[in-house]
Amino acid sequence: MGVKRVMVFDTTLRDGEQTPGVNFNAKDKFEIAYQLAKLGVDVIEAGFPAASNGDFEAVKNIADHIKGVTIAAMGRAVKEDIDRVSSALKNAEKSRLHVFIATSDIHLQYKLKMTRDEVLKKAVEMVKYARGKFDEIEFSAEDASRTDWDFLVKVFSEVIDAGAHIINVPDTVGYAMPREYGELIRYIRNNVPNIDGVIISAHCHNDLGLAVANSLSAIENGATQVEVTVNGIGERAGNAAMEEVIMALNTRKDYFGLVHGINTKEIYNTSKLVSELTGIKLQPNKAVVGANAFRHQSGIHQHGVINNRLTYEIMRPEDIGVVPDTFALGKLSGRNAFELKVRQLGYNLSPGEISEAFRKFKDLADRKKTIVEEDIRFVVEETIEEFRSFREGEAWA
């Protein structure tokens, strides 16, 4: 048997666009889709064609022109939505309908006003209706993590018989705990009788900060597709962050033993593009792509990294397409990092000059919150000038 592969389903353009304050126009969507294809995702969920004419046209434009990747679009379990998706994706190289209906009792009672039997019947009818209109059908049981497990198994079993190729198990409100969600995936894998050959997909939200952990737990327990967004954007607290899931799989290949199709050197470019087009700046300590993700301020850490990067870096910035800027110099920085930075700036100081420049730097760092390169240059050049004046004074004496 070969190494198992996990498929990457990117929903930045659909679930990501549900981020409050985010509104992609057709040009934005196409630009992101082009970059996602370059990144190497398996599936791009381009939007929700029934939501508006603008979204329909944006999805159609992507389906017409972006090749080498499956293009998916979402629709409710109603004929009108399915027809709209079919029309938008008709020129896709490979098309996928992502059809959904809620299955948890709380959604059935308060949102759908339907019984379990009615939901099951509607799900099966709509998958059958969609059959033959798309290359693939993905069925999503909304709020799966709060659904009765045996009812979920029944729904999945019947929609697979009706023609679904992928079953999606959403933790729609970010309610599940990692072990619990993993056990749910395993339960589905072991109890849906016709699951062989069907892709099990994990779609996790981040309301409790567990979207990435839950996604990885799902993969451990048999999910073969993971649904993500760039920078973790999405409804409320967002979705599982693509860059975090992928770099966890990469960094811990020894643990997961899985491969994927992502070109990690495009991760940073993709993250930057989505940040620019959404207007959402990343917090500096954001995992993988944050400004501080590969920067070290503690003197102890800096000394370790100078000797061997593996002491404090489990990933290389180059692997995600980042030019390294390893040290954030500040009041906690040590002399080793300061000396290295001074040399990188092209200065060759004597031991005495280094000692004095480092003293000045520490004084400045105590007063100033952020130290930039120009501050280092100022301190070094001031020190050089002082030493030069002192030597000239000695020569005249």
Short mmCIF file of C-alpha atoms in Angstrom, two decimals:
data_model
loop_
_atom_site.label_atom_id
_atom_site.label_comp_id
_atom_site.label_asym_id
_atom_site.label_seq_id
_atom_site.Cartn_x
_atom_site.Cartn_y
_atom_site.Cartn_z
CA MET A 1 0.00 0.00 0.00
CA GLY A 2 1.21 3.50 -0.82
CA VAL A 3 1.28 6.50 1.50
CA LYS A 4 -2.21 7.81 2.28
CA ARG A 5 -3.13 11.19 0.80
CA VAL A 6 -5.41 13.80 2.33
CA MET A 7 -7.37 16.05 -0.04
CA VAL A 8 -7.47 19.79 0.63
CA PHE A 9 -10.84 21.48 0.07
CA ASP A 10 -10.45 25.25 0.28
CA THR A 11 -13.55 27.23 1.16
CA THR A 12 -11.98 30.70 1.48
CA LEU A 13 -14.25 31.99 -1.30
CA ARG A 14 -17.43 30.60 0.25
CA ASP A 15 -17.22 30.12 4.01
CA GLY A 16 -14.36 32.60 4.22
CA GLU A 17 -16.49 35.25 2.56
CA GLN A 18 -18.99 34.82 5.40
CA THR A 19 -16.50 36.63 7.64
CA PRO A 20 -18.26 39.76 8.94
CA GLY A 21 -17.08 42.74 6.88
CA VAL A 22 -15.65 40.67 4.01
CA ASN A 23 -17.15 41.01 0.55
CA PHE A 24 -15.19 39.71 -2.43
CA ASN A 25 -16.02 41.07 -5.86
CA ALA A 26 -15.62 38.91 -8.98
CA LYS A 27 -12.07 40.16 -9.59
CA ASP A 28 -11.03 39.39 -5.99
CA LYS A 29 -12.52 35.91 -6.20
CA PHE A 30 -10.77 35.11 -9.47
CA GLU A 31 -7.42 36.38 -8.18
CA ILE A 32 -7.68 34.24 -5.05
CA ALA A 33 -8.87 31.20 -7.03
CA TYR A 34 -5.91 31.54 -9.40
CA GLN A 35 -3.53 31.63 -6.41
CA LEU A 36 -5.29 28.66 -4.75
CA ALA A 37 -4.77 26.62 -7.91
CA LYS A 38 -1.10 27.62 -7.85
CA LEU A 39 -0.96 26.62 -4.18
CA GLY A 40 -2.15 23.15 -5.15
CA VAL A 41 -5.49 22.70 -3.39
CA ASP A 42 -7.59 19.79 -4.65
CA VAL A 43 -10.94 21.60 -4.52
CA ILE A 44 -11.87 25.29 -4.64
CA GLU A 45 -15.31 26.03 -3.23
CA ALA A 46 -15.96 29.12 -5.33
CA GLY A 47 -19.16 30.35 -3.70
CA PHE A 48 -22.91 30.03 -3.26
CA PRO A 49 -24.46 30.75 -6.70
CA ALA A 50 -28.03 31.03 -5.41
CA ALA A 51 -27.04 33.78 -2.95
CA SER A 52 -26.89 36.54 -5.57
CA ASN A 53 -26.39 37.21 -9.28
CA GLY A 54 -22.96 38.59 -8.50
CA ASP A 55 -21.87 35.41 -6.75
CA PHE A 56 -23.30 33.30 -9.57
CA GLU A 57 -21.21 35.22 -12.13
CA ALA A 58 -18.08 35.04 -9.96
CA VAL A 59 -18.43 31.25 -9.56
CA LYS A 60 -19.11 30.83 -13.28
CA ASN A 61 -16.03 32.88 -14.18
CA ILE A 62 -13.84 30.68 -11.99
CA ALA A 63 -15.38 27.48 -13.36
CA ASP A 64 -14.92 28.70 -16.94
CA HIS A 65 -11.25 29.65 -16.60
CA ILE A 66 -9.47 27.95 -13.66
CA LYS A 67 -8.28 24.51 -14.73
CA GLY A 68 -6.43 21.64 -13.08
CA VAL A 69 -8.56 21.73 -9.93
CA THR A 70 -12.08 20.67 -8.96
CA ILE A 71 -14.46 23.63 -8.70
CA ALA A 72 -17.22 23.26 -6.13
CA ALA A 73 -20.19 25.43 -5.25
CA MET A 74 -22.69 25.20 -2.43
CA GLY A 75 -26.47 24.86 -2.53
CA ARG A 76 -29.25 24.08 -0.12
CA ALA A 77 -31.17 20.85 -0.50
CA VAL A 78 -33.68 22.45 -2.87
CA LYS A 79 -33.99 22.05 -6.64
CA GLU A 80 -33.59 25.76 -7.38
CA ASP A 81 -30.20 25.92 -5.64
CA ILE A 82 -28.98 22.73 -7.30
CA ASP A 83 -29.99 24.02 -10.74
CA ARG A 84 -28.21 27.30 -10.07
CA VAL A 85 -25.01 25.48 -9.10
CA SER A 86 -25.29 23.27 -12.19
CA SER A 87 -25.58 26.29 -14.45
CA ALA A 88 -22.62 28.06 -12.79
CA LEU A 89 -20.35 25.00 -13.02
CA LYS A 90 -21.33 23.70 -16.46
CA ASN A 91 -17.93 24.59 -18.01
CA ALA A 92 -15.79 23.43 -15.10
CA GLU A 93 -13.07 20.91 -15.94
CA LYS A 94 -14.30 18.96 -12.90
CA SER A 95 -17.46 20.06 -11.05
CA ARG A 96 -18.70 19.33 -7.56
CA LEU A 97 -22.03 20.15 -5.95
CA HIS A 98 -21.79 20.76 -2.21
CA VAL A 99 -25.35 20.26 -1.00
CA PHE A 100 -26.33 20.57 2.65
CA ILE A 101 -29.16 20.22 5.11
CA ALA A 102 -29.12 20.42 8.91
CA THR A 103 -29.44 17.16 10.86
CA SER A 104 -29.20 18.11 14.56
CA ASP A 105 -32.41 18.08 16.58
CA ILE A 106 -31.94 21.71 17.65
CA HIS A 107 -31.76 22.81 13.98
CA LEU A 108 -34.67 20.58 13.01
CA GLN A 109 -36.89 21.95 15.78
CA TYR A 110 -36.04 25.63 15.68
CA LYS A 111 -34.81 26.32 12.15
CA LEU A 112 -36.20 23.78 9.68
CA LYS A 113 -39.40 22.86 11.56
CA MET A 114 -38.98 19.34 10.18
CA THR A 115 -38.86 15.83 11.61
CA ARG A 116 -35.89 13.51 11.24
CA ASP A 117 -37.80 11.44 8.68
CA GLU A 118 -38.61 14.55 6.64
CA VAL A 119 -34.96 15.67 6.64
CA LEU A 120 -33.79 12.20 5.61
CA LYS A 121 -36.32 12.08 2.78
CA LYS A 122 -35.36 15.57 1.55
CA ALA A 123 -31.63 14.77 1.64
CA VAL A 124 -32.06 11.59 -0.40
CA GLU A 125 -34.43 13.21 -2.91
CA MET A 126 -32.06 16.12 -3.58
CA VAL A 127 -28.97 13.94 -3.98
CA LYS A 128 -30.91 11.80 -6.46
CA TYR A 129 -32.07 14.96 -8.26
CA ALA A 130 -28.47 16.16 -8.55
CA ARG A 131 -27.12 12.86 -9.83
CA GLY A 132 -25.75 13.16 -13.35
CA LYS A 133 -25.57 16.96 -13.24
CA PHE A 134 -22.07 17.05 -11.67
CA ASP A 135 -18.85 15.07 -11.71
CA GLU A 136 -19.08 14.73 -7.93
CA ILE A 137 -21.67 15.28 -5.21
CA GLU A 138 -20.64 16.19 -1.68
CA PHE A 139 -23.36 15.92 0.94
CA SER A 140 -22.98 17.94 4.12
CA ALA A 141 -24.92 17.23 7.33
CA GLU A 142 -25.00 20.69 8.88
CA ASP A 143 -24.33 20.67 12.65
CA ALA A 144 -23.18 17.05 12.44
CA SER A 145 -21.24 17.28 15.71
CA ARG A 146 -24.50 17.93 17.62
CA THR A 147 -26.48 15.30 15.69
CA ASP A 148 -27.48 11.92 17.09
CA TRP A 149 -24.73 9.60 15.83
CA ASP A 150 -27.03 6.78 14.73
CA PHE A 151 -29.29 9.18 12.83
CA LEU A 152 -26.18 10.63 11.17
CA VAL A 153 -25.10 7.13 10.11
CA LYS A 154 -28.56 6.52 8.63
CA VAL A 155 -28.52 9.80 6.70
CA PHE A 156 -25.02 9.21 5.32
CA SER A 157 -25.81 5.62 4.35
CA GLU A 158 -28.91 6.63 2.39
CA VAL A 159 -27.37 9.65 0.62
CA ILE A 160 -24.44 7.46 -0.47
CA ASP A 161 -26.93 4.99 -1.95
CA ALA A 162 -28.61 7.97 -3.64
CA GLY A 163 -25.34 9.01 -5.33
CA ALA A 164 -23.15 11.06 -2.93
CA HIS A 165 -19.39 10.63 -3.46
CA ILE A 166 -18.23 12.66 -0.46
CA ILE A 167 -19.81 12.96 2.97
CA ASN A 168 -18.97 16.01 5.04
CA VAL A 169 -19.12 16.02 8.83
CA PRO A 170 -19.25 19.69 9.88
CA ASP A 171 -18.55 20.91 13.39
CA THR A 172 -20.66 23.88 12.32
CA VAL A 173 -20.58 25.79 15.59
CA GLY A 174 -17.14 24.72 16.83
CA TYR A 175 -18.70 22.69 19.66
CA ALA A 176 -16.76 19.43 19.48
CA MET A 177 -13.65 18.49 21.44
CA PRO A 178 -10.78 16.91 19.46
CA ARG A 179 -11.10 13.39 20.89
CA GLU A 180 -14.89 13.50 20.62
CA TYR A 181 -14.79 14.68 16.99
CA GLY A 182 -12.20 12.06 16.09
CA GLU A 183 -14.37 9.38 17.66
CA LEU A 184 -17.35 10.60 15.61
CA ILE A 185 -15.33 10.27 12.38
CA ARG A 186 -14.23 6.77 13.39
CA TYR A 187 -17.80 5.83 14.31
CA ILE A 188 -19.02 6.92 10.87
CA ARG A 189 -16.19 5.04 9.15
CA ASN A 190 -16.97 1.87 11.10
CA ASN A 191 -20.79 2.00 11.02
CA VAL A 192 -21.84 3.37 7.62
CA PRO A 193 -22.11 0.08 5.70
CA ASN A 194 -21.47 1.53 2.22
CA ILE A 195 -18.60 3.86 3.20
CA ASP A 196 -15.92 2.07 1.14
CA GLY A 197 -14.72 4.27 -1.70
CA VAL A 198 -16.47 7.34 -0.26
CA ILE A 199 -14.45 10.36 0.89
CA ILE A 200 -15.05 11.42 4.51
CA SER A 201 -14.56 15.16 4.91
CA ALA A 202 -13.96 17.26 8.03
CA HIS A 203 -15.20 20.85 8.23
CA CYS A 204 -14.40 22.56 11.53
CA HIS A 205 -15.18 25.98 12.96
CA ASN A 206 -13.06 27.80 15.50
CA ASP A 207 -15.53 29.06 18.11
CA LEU A 208 -13.52 27.45 20.94
CA GLY A 209 -10.17 27.75 19.16
CA LEU A 210 -10.17 24.05 18.26
CA ALA A 211 -10.76 24.01 14.50
CA VAL A 212 -7.23 22.92 13.58
CA ALA A 213 -7.01 20.42 16.45
CA ASN A 214 -10.38 18.93 15.48
CA SER A 215 -9.39 18.73 11.80
CA LEU A 216 -6.18 16.89 12.66
CA SER A 217 -8.07 14.55 14.98
CA ALA A 218 -10.49 13.80 12.12
CA ILE A 219 -7.58 13.01 9.78
CA GLU A 220 -6.08 10.70 12.42
CA ASN A 221 -9.37 8.83 12.60
CA GLY A 222 -9.96 8.29 8.90
CA ALA A 223 -11.09 11.56 7.28
CA THR A 224 -9.54 11.78 3.82
CA GLN A 225 -10.51 15.37 3.04
CA VAL A 226 -10.04 18.47 5.18
CA GLU A 227 -11.96 21.71 4.60
CA VAL A 228 -9.99 24.86 5.35
CA THR A 229 -9.69 28.58 4.69
CA VAL A 230 -6.62 30.73 4.18
CA ASN A 231 -5.70 32.51 7.44
CA GLY A 232 -8.61 30.72 9.13
CA ILE A 233 -11.16 33.33 8.04
CA GLY A 234 -14.86 32.50 8.13
CA GLU A 235 -18.17 32.80 9.94
CA ARG A 236 -17.87 34.05 13.56
CA ALA A 237 -14.44 32.91 14.88
CA GLY A 238 -13.54 31.38 11.51
CA ASN A 239 -12.58 28.00 10.10
CA ALA A 240 -9.60 25.68 10.33
CA ALA A 241 -6.60 27.59 8.99
CA MET A 242 -5.16 25.98 5.87
CA GLU A 243 -1.58 26.95 6.66
CA GLU A 244 -1.74 25.51 10.18
CA VAL A 245 -3.27 22.18 9.14
CA ILE A 246 -0.82 21.73 6.25
CA MET A 247 2.30 22.64 8.22
CA ALA A 248 1.21 20.36 11.07
CA LEU A 249 0.96 17.49 8.57
CA ASN A 250 4.34 18.46 7.09
CA THR A 251 6.20 19.04 10.33
CA ARG A 252 4.87 15.84 11.90
CA LYS A 253 5.07 13.46 8.94
CA ASP A 254 6.53 11.01 11.43
CA TYR A 255 3.22 11.12 13.34
CA PHE A 256 0.59 11.38 10.59
CA GLY A 257 2.33 9.53 7.76
CA LEU A 258 0.26 11.40 5.18
CA VAL A 259 0.90 13.40 2.03
CA HIS A 260 -1.02 16.23 0.33
CA GLY A 261 -0.76 18.22 -2.88
CA ILE A 262 0.02 21.65 -1.40
CA ASN A 263 3.09 23.55 -2.63
CA THR A 264 4.04 24.97 0.76
CA LYS A 265 6.33 27.60 -0.78
CA GLU A 266 3.14 29.37 -1.95
CA ILE A 267 1.58 29.49 1.54
CA TYR A 268 2.92 32.91 2.50
CA ASN A 269 2.00 34.51 -0.86
CA THR A 270 -1.52 33.10 -0.57
CA SER A 271 -1.89 34.30 3.01
CA LYS A 272 -0.68 37.78 2.10
CA LEU A 273 -3.06 38.03 -0.87
CA VAL A 274 -6.10 37.00 1.20
CA SER A 275 -5.09 39.40 3.97
CA GLU A 276 -4.84 42.27 1.48
CA LEU A 277 -8.13 41.54 -0.29
CA THR A 278 -10.10 41.04 2.93
CA GLY A 279 -8.50 43.98 4.72
CA ILE A 280 -7.92 41.70 7.72
CA LYS A 281 -4.43 42.06 9.16
CA LEU A 282 -2.91 39.01 10.79
CA GLN A 283 -2.01 39.20 14.46
CA PRO A 284 1.79 39.11 14.78
CA ASN A 285 1.75 35.85 16.77
CA LYS A 286 -0.48 34.03 14.24
CA ALA A 287 0.86 30.51 13.77
CA VAL A 288 2.88 29.84 10.59
CA VAL A 289 2.23 33.14 8.76
CA GLY A 290 2.28 35.77 11.51
CA ALA A 291 5.08 38.37 11.50
CA ASN A 292 6.59 36.85 14.65
CA ALA A 293 6.18 33.18 13.67
CA PHE A 294 9.90 32.78 12.93
CA ARG A 295 11.33 35.60 15.05
CA HIS A 296 13.11 35.22 18.38
CA GLN A 297 13.53 37.96 20.98
CA SER A 298 14.78 36.12 24.06
CA GLY A 299 18.57 36.15 24.27
CA ILE A 300 18.62 32.47 25.24
CA HIS A 301 16.50 31.55 22.21
CA GLN A 302 18.59 33.73 19.90
CA HIS A 303 21.81 32.10 21.08
CA GLY A 304 20.32 28.65 20.47
CA VAL A 305 19.15 29.54 16.97
CA ILE A 306 22.55 31.00 16.06
CA ASN A 307 24.15 27.66 16.93
CA ASN A 308 21.42 25.46 15.41
CA ARG A 309 18.00 26.62 14.17
CA LEU A 310 16.41 23.34 15.25
CA THR A 311 16.82 24.36 18.89
CA TYR A 312 13.81 26.69 18.63
CA GLU A 313 12.45 26.35 15.06
CA ILE A 314 10.41 23.30 14.07
CA MET A 315 9.74 24.73 10.59
CA ARG A 316 11.92 26.67 8.19
CA PRO A 317 10.53 30.02 7.01
CA GLU A 318 11.80 29.21 3.50
CA ASP A 319 9.40 26.23 3.40
CA ILE A 320 6.38 28.54 3.32
CA GLY A 321 8.01 31.12 1.03
CA VAL A 322 9.20 33.57 3.70
CA VAL A 323 12.58 35.33 3.58
CA PRO A 324 13.97 34.78 7.09
CA ASP A 325 14.18 37.72 9.50
CA THR A 326 15.09 35.62 12.46
CA PHE A 327 15.76 38.00 15.30
CA ALA A 328 13.43 40.58 16.83
CA LEU A 329 15.92 42.68 18.78
CA GLY A 330 14.65 44.13 22.03
CA LYS A 331 15.45 44.47 25.73
CA LEU A 332 15.46 40.67 26.17
CA SER A 333 17.96 40.09 23.37
CA GLY A 334 21.44 38.81 24.05
CA ARG A 335 24.83 39.98 22.85
CA ASN A 336 25.22 37.06 20.40
CA ALA A 337 22.17 38.10 18.37
CA PHE A 338 23.19 41.77 18.51
CA GLU A 339 26.68 40.99 17.21
CA LEU A 340 25.25 38.85 14.40
CA LYS A 341 22.83 41.63 13.37
CA VAL A 342 25.65 44.20 13.37
CA ARG A 343 27.72 41.97 11.08
CA GLN A 344 24.72 41.39 8.80
CA LEU A 345 24.41 45.17 8.46
CA GLY A 346 28.00 45.32 7.21
CA TYR A 347 29.81 46.65 10.27
CA ASN A 348 33.08 45.20 11.57
CA LEU A 349 33.50 46.46 15.14
CA SER A 350 36.26 45.91 17.64
CA PRO A 351 35.40 44.09 20.91
CA GLY A 352 35.34 47.42 22.73
CA GLU A 353 33.05 49.01 20.16
CA ILE A 354 30.70 46.01 20.29
CA SER A 355 30.51 46.22 24.08
CA GLU A 356 29.70 49.93 24.02
CA ALA A 357 27.21 49.63 21.14
CA PHE A 358 25.46 46.75 22.93
CA ARG A 359 25.20 48.86 26.12
CA LYS A 360 23.65 51.73 24.15
CA PHE A 361 21.28 49.30 22.41
CA LYS A 362 20.05 47.90 25.74
CA ASP A 363 19.47 51.41 27.08
CA LEU A 364 17.45 52.27 23.98
CA ALA A 365 15.50 49.00 24.13
CA ASP A 366 14.44 49.79 27.70
CA ARG A 367 12.90 53.05 26.50
CA LYS A 368 11.53 52.06 23.07
CA LYS A 369 8.84 49.44 22.43
CA THR A 370 9.94 48.50 18.91
CA ILE A 371 13.55 48.41 17.74
CA VAL A 372 14.00 48.72 13.97
CA GLU A 373 17.05 48.35 11.75
CA GLU A 374 17.62 52.11 11.64
CA ASP A 375 17.89 52.13 15.45
CA ILE A 376 20.70 49.56 15.28
CA ARG A 377 22.50 51.56 12.61
CA PHE A 378 22.19 54.75 14.69
CA VAL A 379 23.59 53.09 17.82
CA VAL A 380 26.49 51.50 15.91
CA GLU A 381 27.43 54.63 13.98
CA GLU A 382 27.24 56.78 17.12
CA THR A 383 29.57 54.32 18.85
CA ILE A 384 32.00 54.27 15.92
CA GLU A 385 32.06 58.10 15.90
CA GLU A 386 32.72 58.24 19.66
CA PHE A 387 35.60 55.76 19.42
CA ARG A 388 37.03 57.61 16.41
CA SER A 389 36.92 60.93 18.31
CA PHE A 390 38.56 59.31 21.31
CA ARG A 391 41.38 57.86 19.19
CA GLU A 392 41.92 61.21 17.45
CA GLY A 393 42.04 62.94 20.84
CA GLU A 394 44.67 60.49 22.04
CA ALA A 395 46.73 61.09 18.90
CA TRP A 396 46.73 64.89 19.55
CA ALA A 397 47.63 64.50 23.23
#
